[in-house]
Amino acid sequence: MPQPHLLSILNEGVLTLTIERPEALNALNSRVIAELAQAIDAAQTNAAAHVIILTGSGSKAFVAGADIKEFADFDAPKGKELARLGQESLFNRIERSAKPVIAAINGFALGGGLELALASHVRIASDTAKMGLPEVSLGVIPGYGGTQRLPQIVGKGKAMEMILTARMIGAEDALACGLVNQVVALEDLLPAADKMARSMMKNSPKALQTAIQAILAGYEDGINGFEAEITCFGASFETEDFKEGTQAFIEKRKPQFPGK
Ligand code: CAA
C-alpha cells in the first residue's frame, strides 16, 4: 500500500491538510490532486470541520508546481485534459468550498502551487516564501486557473508582469501587491493561520458559506454580483443562524450557532 501524500489533522474545528511529498518539493502529481480533491469534498460534509488550512510539508516548499516529470511527454489533448481535470476536480472546488480555505505558504509556491494558494480564500505567507508563475519558462502557461485568478487578486498589470517575466517574488513584495494577506516568521505560520481560522469560525457557518458564494458570483460570466448579493442577503433571513445571531446581539450574549 503506497504512503498517502496528504496528512489530515482535525483540531477543534480546524482541518489542516498538509501535502506530503517533500522529495519533489510537494509537486502536484495526479495522486496529490486526487487525495486533495477527496479531502476537500469530505470536509464539506464533515460537521466537525469549520475552516480548512492548506500547507506543505517541510520548510522549503508549499508546492513547487504541477509535477513537470508527469506531463513532460504530453500532447495537446492530454495537456488540455490535465488543466480541465485539475481545475474542475480541485481548484474550482477549493474556491467554491462552503468552508473557508486558508493557504499557509511555507516556502516555494510556484506554478500550480501558487494557483492552489490563489484558489484558497485567504493567503498567509512565511517570510521565507517565494511565489511565482514560472510556466512560460517551461514553454507552457499556467493551467490551473493562474491567468484568471492572479489578475483578480493583484490586478492585470502586476499579473502580466509576474506571468510574462516568470520571476518569483518574496513575501514582502507579495504583501505589498495584495497577493498575500499576511506575512509572518516561518515558525509563526501555522499559529497565524490557526488564529485567522478561529476568528472566522466564531461567525455563522451559514453566513460564511453565503458570503463566499456572493463574492464569487461577481467573477462569474453573465452573473450580476449585486443581484446575487441581494438574493443571498435575503436568503440569510430565513436561516437559524440569523435568528440566533440577532437574538444573541439583543440579549447581549455570544451566539451559539447551530451545528457548532
Ligand atoms: N515537478 C516535479 N518535480 C519537482 C518540481 C516540479 N514542479 N519542483 C521540484 N521538483 C523536484 C526536483 O526535480 C528535484 O528532484 P530530484 O532530487 O529527483 O532531482 C527535487 O524536487 C528538489 O528540487 P531542486 O533540486 O530543483 O531544488 P532547488 O532548491 O535547486 O530548486 C526550485 C527549487 C527553484 C523550486 C526548483 O525545484 C524549481 O524550479 N522547480 C520547478 C518550479 C516550476 O517550474 N513550477 C511550475 C510547474 S508547471 C505548472 O505548475 C503548470 C500548471 O500551471 C498546471
Short mmCIF file of C-alpha atoms and ligand atoms in Angstrom, two decimals:
data_model
loop_
_atom_site.label_atom_id
_atom_site.label_comp_id
_atom_site.label_asym_id
_atom_site.label_seq_id
_atom_site.Cartn_x
_atom_site.Cartn_y
_atom_site.Cartn_z
CA MET A 1 0.00 0.00 0.00
CA PRO A 2 1.67 3.33 -1.07
CA GLN A 3 2.03 6.07 1.56
CA PRO A 4 -0.64 8.79 1.23
CA HIS A 5 0.59 12.19 0.05
CA LEU A 6 -1.74 14.09 2.32
CA LEU A 7 -1.73 14.44 6.09
CA SER A 8 -5.08 15.43 7.50
CA ILE A 9 -5.42 16.71 11.08
CA LEU A 10 -8.63 18.00 12.61
CA ASN A 11 -8.15 20.12 15.72
CA GLU A 12 -11.18 21.71 17.36
CA GLY A 13 -12.89 22.64 14.12
CA VAL A 14 -9.77 23.50 12.08
CA LEU A 15 -8.85 20.93 9.44
CA THR A 16 -5.18 21.17 8.38
CA LEU A 17 -4.29 19.40 5.13
CA THR A 18 -0.53 19.05 4.62
CA ILE A 19 0.82 17.99 1.23
CA GLU A 20 3.48 15.39 1.99
CA ARG A 21 5.77 14.92 -0.97
CA PRO A 22 8.97 16.61 0.20
CA GLU A 23 11.26 14.69 -2.17
CA ALA A 24 9.56 16.55 -5.07
CA LEU A 25 9.01 19.81 -3.14
CA ASN A 26 5.34 18.75 -2.75
CA ALA A 27 4.72 18.97 -6.52
CA LEU A 28 1.17 18.19 -7.55
CA ASN A 29 1.06 14.85 -9.32
CA SER A 30 -2.25 13.16 -10.14
CA ARG A 31 -2.28 11.35 -6.80
CA VAL A 32 -1.84 14.51 -4.75
CA ILE A 33 -4.59 16.19 -6.79
CA ALA A 34 -6.95 13.23 -6.23
CA GLU A 35 -6.21 13.00 -2.49
CA LEU A 36 -6.64 16.75 -2.01
CA ALA A 37 -9.89 16.78 -4.00
CA GLN A 38 -11.23 13.90 -1.93
CA ALA A 39 -10.25 15.63 1.34
CA ILE A 40 -11.85 18.96 0.31
CA ASP A 41 -15.02 17.10 -0.68
CA ALA A 42 -15.14 15.15 2.57
CA ALA A 43 -14.66 18.35 4.57
CA GLN A 44 -17.84 19.82 3.07
CA THR A 45 -19.99 17.23 4.84
CA ASN A 46 -17.85 16.86 7.96
CA ALA A 47 -19.81 18.76 10.63
CA ALA A 48 -16.70 18.86 12.84
CA ALA A 49 -14.61 20.77 10.25
CA HIS A 50 -15.31 24.50 10.03
CA VAL A 51 -12.22 26.03 8.39
CA ILE A 52 -9.55 24.37 6.21
CA ILE A 53 -5.83 25.21 6.21
CA LEU A 54 -3.69 24.05 3.26
CA THR A 55 0.06 23.82 3.69
CA GLY A 56 3.14 21.91 2.50
CA SER A 57 5.40 19.58 4.46
CA GLY A 58 8.90 20.70 5.42
CA SER A 59 10.28 24.21 5.49
CA LYS A 60 11.32 24.53 1.83
CA ALA A 61 8.16 24.35 -0.23
CA PHE A 62 4.43 24.89 -0.05
CA VAL A 63 4.07 23.34 -3.51
CA ALA A 64 6.65 23.78 -6.33
CA GLY A 65 4.04 23.39 -9.07
CA ALA A 66 2.37 20.74 -11.13
CA ASP A 67 4.60 17.68 -11.48
CA ILE A 68 6.74 18.55 -14.50
CA LYS A 69 8.01 14.96 -14.85
CA GLU A 70 4.44 13.67 -15.07
CA PHE A 71 3.42 15.89 -18.02
CA ALA A 72 6.76 16.23 -19.86
CA ASP A 73 5.68 13.94 -22.75
CA PHE A 74 2.05 15.10 -23.03
CA ASP A 75 0.50 16.25 -26.33
CA ALA A 76 -2.18 18.97 -26.75
CA PRO A 77 -5.26 16.83 -25.88
CA LYS A 78 -3.53 15.42 -22.80
CA GLY A 79 -2.39 18.89 -21.73
CA LYS A 80 -5.93 20.21 -22.10
CA GLU A 81 -7.28 17.30 -20.11
CA LEU A 82 -4.68 17.89 -17.35
CA ALA A 83 -5.78 21.51 -16.96
CA ARG A 84 -9.51 20.74 -17.17
CA LEU A 85 -9.35 17.85 -14.71
CA GLY A 86 -7.23 19.81 -12.25
CA GLN A 87 -9.43 22.90 -12.45
CA GLU A 88 -12.73 21.04 -12.18
CA SER A 89 -11.78 18.37 -9.69
CA LEU A 90 -9.72 20.51 -7.32
CA PHE A 91 -9.07 24.20 -7.87
CA ASN A 92 -12.68 25.26 -8.51
CA ARG A 93 -13.84 23.10 -5.62
CA ILE A 94 -11.40 24.78 -3.25
CA GLU A 95 -12.60 28.21 -4.36
CA ARG A 96 -16.26 27.14 -4.00
CA SER A 97 -15.72 25.40 -0.67
CA ALA A 98 -18.56 26.30 1.72
CA LYS A 99 -15.94 26.33 4.49
CA PRO A 100 -13.21 28.98 4.32
CA VAL A 101 -9.85 27.78 2.98
CA ILE A 102 -6.62 29.45 4.17
CA ALA A 103 -3.35 28.77 2.33
CA ALA A 104 -0.39 28.75 4.73
CA ILE A 105 2.51 29.30 2.31
CA ASN A 106 5.62 27.88 3.97
CA GLY A 107 8.16 28.18 1.12
CA PHE A 108 8.13 27.94 -2.67
CA ALA A 109 4.63 28.39 -4.12
CA LEU A 110 5.24 28.12 -7.85
CA GLY A 111 3.03 27.38 -10.84
CA GLY A 112 0.27 25.01 -9.71
CA GLY A 113 1.40 25.66 -6.12
CA LEU A 114 0.69 29.36 -6.35
CA GLU A 115 -2.54 28.51 -8.20
CA LEU A 116 -3.55 26.37 -5.22
CA ALA A 117 -2.99 29.36 -2.96
CA LEU A 118 -4.88 31.63 -5.38
CA ALA A 119 -7.90 29.33 -5.31
CA SER A 120 -7.89 29.50 -1.49
CA HIS A 121 -9.92 32.27 0.12
CA VAL A 122 -7.05 33.81 2.12
CA ARG A 123 -3.25 33.52 1.93
CA ILE A 124 -0.73 33.82 4.77
CA ALA A 125 2.95 33.50 3.86
CA SER A 126 6.10 32.85 5.87
CA ASP A 127 8.79 35.49 5.38
CA THR A 128 10.81 32.78 3.60
CA ALA A 129 8.16 32.15 0.94
CA LYS A 130 8.83 32.68 -2.76
CA MET A 131 5.94 32.91 -5.16
CA GLY A 132 5.61 32.93 -8.92
CA LEU A 133 4.05 31.53 -12.06
CA PRO A 134 7.16 30.33 -13.96
CA GLU A 135 5.30 28.29 -16.59
CA VAL A 136 6.38 30.39 -19.60
CA SER A 137 9.99 29.48 -18.76
CA LEU A 138 8.97 25.86 -19.49
CA GLY A 139 7.19 26.74 -22.72
CA VAL A 140 3.67 26.42 -21.28
CA ILE A 141 1.32 28.81 -19.50
CA PRO A 142 -0.44 28.50 -16.14
CA GLY A 143 -3.16 25.86 -16.44
CA TYR A 144 -4.77 25.62 -13.01
CA GLY A 145 -6.51 28.99 -13.14
CA GLY A 146 -3.48 31.28 -12.71
CA THR A 147 -4.15 33.51 -15.72
CA GLN A 148 -7.60 34.28 -14.30
CA ARG A 149 -7.18 34.33 -10.51
CA LEU A 150 -3.83 36.17 -10.33
CA PRO A 151 -5.20 39.28 -12.12
CA GLN A 152 -8.35 39.12 -9.96
CA ILE A 153 -6.18 39.32 -6.85
CA VAL A 154 -3.23 41.58 -7.80
CA GLY A 155 -4.62 43.41 -10.85
CA LYS A 156 -3.93 42.89 -14.53
CA GLY A 157 -0.65 44.85 -14.72
CA LYS A 158 1.10 43.04 -11.88
CA ALA A 159 -0.24 39.67 -13.10
CA MET A 160 1.09 40.38 -16.60
CA GLU A 161 4.49 41.23 -15.11
CA MET A 162 4.62 38.10 -12.93
CA ILE A 163 3.44 35.71 -15.65
CA LEU A 164 5.48 37.20 -18.52
CA THR A 165 8.76 37.51 -16.59
CA ALA A 166 8.23 34.12 -14.84
CA ARG A 167 10.06 35.70 -11.89
CA MET A 168 9.46 34.77 -8.27
CA ILE A 169 8.63 37.43 -5.71
CA GLY A 170 9.31 37.31 -1.98
CA ALA A 171 6.76 37.53 0.82
CA GLU A 172 7.08 41.28 1.44
CA ASP A 173 6.54 42.09 -2.26
CA ALA A 174 3.60 39.68 -2.26
CA LEU A 175 2.11 41.53 0.70
CA ALA A 176 2.66 44.90 -0.97
CA CYS A 177 0.74 43.86 -4.11
CA GLY A 178 -2.07 42.13 -2.19
CA LEU A 179 -1.10 38.62 -3.28
CA VAL A 180 -0.96 37.54 0.36
CA ASN A 181 -2.99 38.82 3.29
CA GLN A 182 -0.29 38.50 5.95
CA VAL A 183 3.41 37.67 6.36
CA VAL A 184 4.85 36.07 9.49
CA ALA A 185 8.02 34.24 10.55
CA LEU A 186 8.06 30.60 9.45
CA GLU A 187 7.63 29.30 13.00
CA ASP A 188 4.56 31.53 13.44
CA LEU A 189 2.89 30.48 10.18
CA LEU A 190 0.60 27.69 11.36
CA PRO A 191 -0.31 29.52 14.59
CA ALA A 192 -1.20 32.61 12.49
CA ALA A 193 -3.32 30.51 10.11
CA ASP A 194 -4.99 28.85 13.09
CA LYS A 195 -5.69 32.25 14.66
CA MET A 196 -7.28 33.51 11.45
CA ALA A 197 -9.28 30.27 11.15
CA ARG A 198 -10.63 30.75 14.67
CA SER A 199 -11.61 34.36 14.03
CA MET A 200 -13.63 33.11 11.04
CA MET A 201 -15.05 30.16 12.99
CA LYS A 202 -16.74 32.27 15.62
CA ASN A 203 -19.09 33.60 12.93
CA SER A 204 -22.19 31.96 11.48
CA PRO A 205 -21.15 28.98 9.30
CA LYS A 206 -24.16 29.52 7.08
CA ALA A 207 -23.30 33.20 6.61
CA LEU A 208 -19.65 32.35 5.83
CA GLN A 209 -20.85 29.98 3.11
CA THR A 210 -23.25 32.57 1.70
CA ALA A 211 -20.65 35.35 1.79
CA ILE A 212 -18.19 33.20 -0.20
CA GLN A 213 -20.96 32.44 -2.71
CA ALA A 214 -21.87 36.13 -3.10
CA ILE A 215 -18.23 37.25 -3.50
CA LEU A 216 -17.57 34.60 -6.16
CA ALA A 217 -20.77 35.48 -8.04
CA GLY A 218 -19.24 38.77 -9.20
CA TYR A 219 -16.48 36.86 -11.02
CA GLU A 220 -18.83 34.60 -12.95
CA ASP A 221 -19.74 35.27 -16.55
CA GLY A 222 -23.26 36.58 -17.05
CA ILE A 223 -23.98 36.98 -13.34
CA ASN A 224 -24.69 40.34 -11.78
CA GLY A 225 -22.83 40.26 -8.47
CA PHE A 226 -25.02 42.94 -6.89
CA GLU A 227 -28.17 40.97 -7.77
CA ALA A 228 -26.56 37.81 -6.38
CA GLU A 229 -25.77 39.69 -3.17
CA ILE A 230 -29.39 40.86 -2.85
CA THR A 231 -30.62 37.26 -3.26
CA CYS A 232 -28.04 35.86 -0.83
CA PHE A 233 -28.74 38.63 1.68
CA GLY A 234 -32.48 37.90 1.53
CA ALA A 235 -31.95 34.16 1.92
CA SER A 236 -29.92 34.78 5.12
CA PHE A 237 -33.10 35.99 6.85
CA GLU A 238 -34.59 32.50 6.60
CA THR A 239 -31.72 30.81 8.46
CA GLU A 240 -31.48 29.60 12.05
CA ASP A 241 -28.08 31.31 12.21
CA PHE A 242 -29.71 34.70 11.52
CA LYS A 243 -32.29 34.15 14.27
CA GLU A 244 -29.58 33.10 16.73
CA GLY A 245 -27.12 35.85 15.71
CA THR A 246 -29.61 38.70 16.04
CA GLN A 247 -31.21 37.26 19.22
CA ALA A 248 -27.78 36.91 20.84
CA PHE A 249 -26.99 40.54 19.99
CA ILE A 250 -30.25 41.74 21.56
CA GLU A 251 -29.69 39.56 24.67
CA LYS A 252 -26.06 40.77 24.90
CA ARG A 253 -24.59 37.26 24.78
CA LYS A 254 -22.33 35.29 22.44
CA PRO A 255 -24.24 33.48 19.66
CA GLN A 256 -24.41 29.68 19.70
CA PHE A 257 -24.79 28.91 16.01
CA PRO A 258 -26.42 25.58 15.13
CA GLY A 259 -24.02 22.79 14.13
CA LYS A 260 -21.08 24.09 16.22
N1 CAA B 1 7.68 18.87 -10.61
C1 CAA B 1 8.38 17.73 -10.40
N2 CAA B 1 9.47 17.69 -9.59
C2 CAA B 1 9.86 18.83 -9.00
C3 CAA B 1 9.17 20.05 -9.18
C4 CAA B 1 8.02 20.03 -10.04
N3 CAA B 1 7.28 21.13 -10.25
N4 CAA B 1 9.80 21.01 -8.49
C5 CAA B 1 10.85 20.42 -7.87
N5 CAA B 1 10.87 19.11 -8.19
C6 CAA B 1 11.85 18.11 -7.74
C7 CAA B 1 13.17 18.27 -8.47
O1 CAA B 1 13.14 17.66 -9.74
C8 CAA B 1 14.13 17.59 -7.50
O2 CAA B 1 14.01 16.19 -7.65
P1 CAA B 1 15.34 15.27 -7.78
O3 CAA B 1 16.03 15.45 -6.45
O4 CAA B 1 14.78 13.91 -8.00
O5 CAA B 1 16.13 15.83 -8.90
C9 CAA B 1 13.54 17.95 -6.13
O6 CAA B 1 12.17 18.33 -6.37
C10 CAA B 1 14.24 19.13 -5.47
O7 CAA B 1 14.22 20.23 -6.39
P2 CAA B 1 15.55 21.02 -6.86
O8 CAA B 1 16.74 20.13 -6.77
O9 CAA B 1 15.26 21.65 -8.17
O10 CAA B 1 15.64 22.11 -5.69
P3 CAA B 1 16.31 23.55 -5.79
O11 CAA B 1 16.39 24.06 -4.39
O12 CAA B 1 17.55 23.51 -6.60
O13 CAA B 1 15.25 24.45 -6.62
C11 CAA B 1 13.05 25.24 -7.23
C12 CAA B 1 13.98 24.71 -6.11
C13 CAA B 1 13.53 26.63 -7.66
C14 CAA B 1 11.66 25.35 -6.65
C15 CAA B 1 13.10 24.26 -8.42
O14 CAA B 1 12.85 22.95 -7.96
C16 CAA B 1 12.10 24.56 -9.50
O15 CAA B 1 12.30 25.50 -10.27
N6 CAA B 1 11.02 23.75 -9.58
C17 CAA B 1 10.05 23.85 -10.65
C18 CAA B 1 9.17 25.06 -10.47
C19 CAA B 1 8.20 25.19 -11.63
O16 CAA B 1 8.60 25.43 -12.76
N7 CAA B 1 6.91 25.05 -11.36
C20 CAA B 1 5.87 25.15 -12.37
C21 CAA B 1 5.49 23.78 -12.83
S1 CAA B 1 4.44 23.83 -14.27
C22 CAA B 1 2.89 24.07 -13.66
O17 CAA B 1 2.67 24.23 -12.48
C23 CAA B 1 1.80 24.05 -14.72
C24 CAA B 1 0.45 24.43 -14.30
O18 CAA B 1 0.15 25.56 -14.03
C25 CAA B 1 -0.60 23.42 -14.31
#
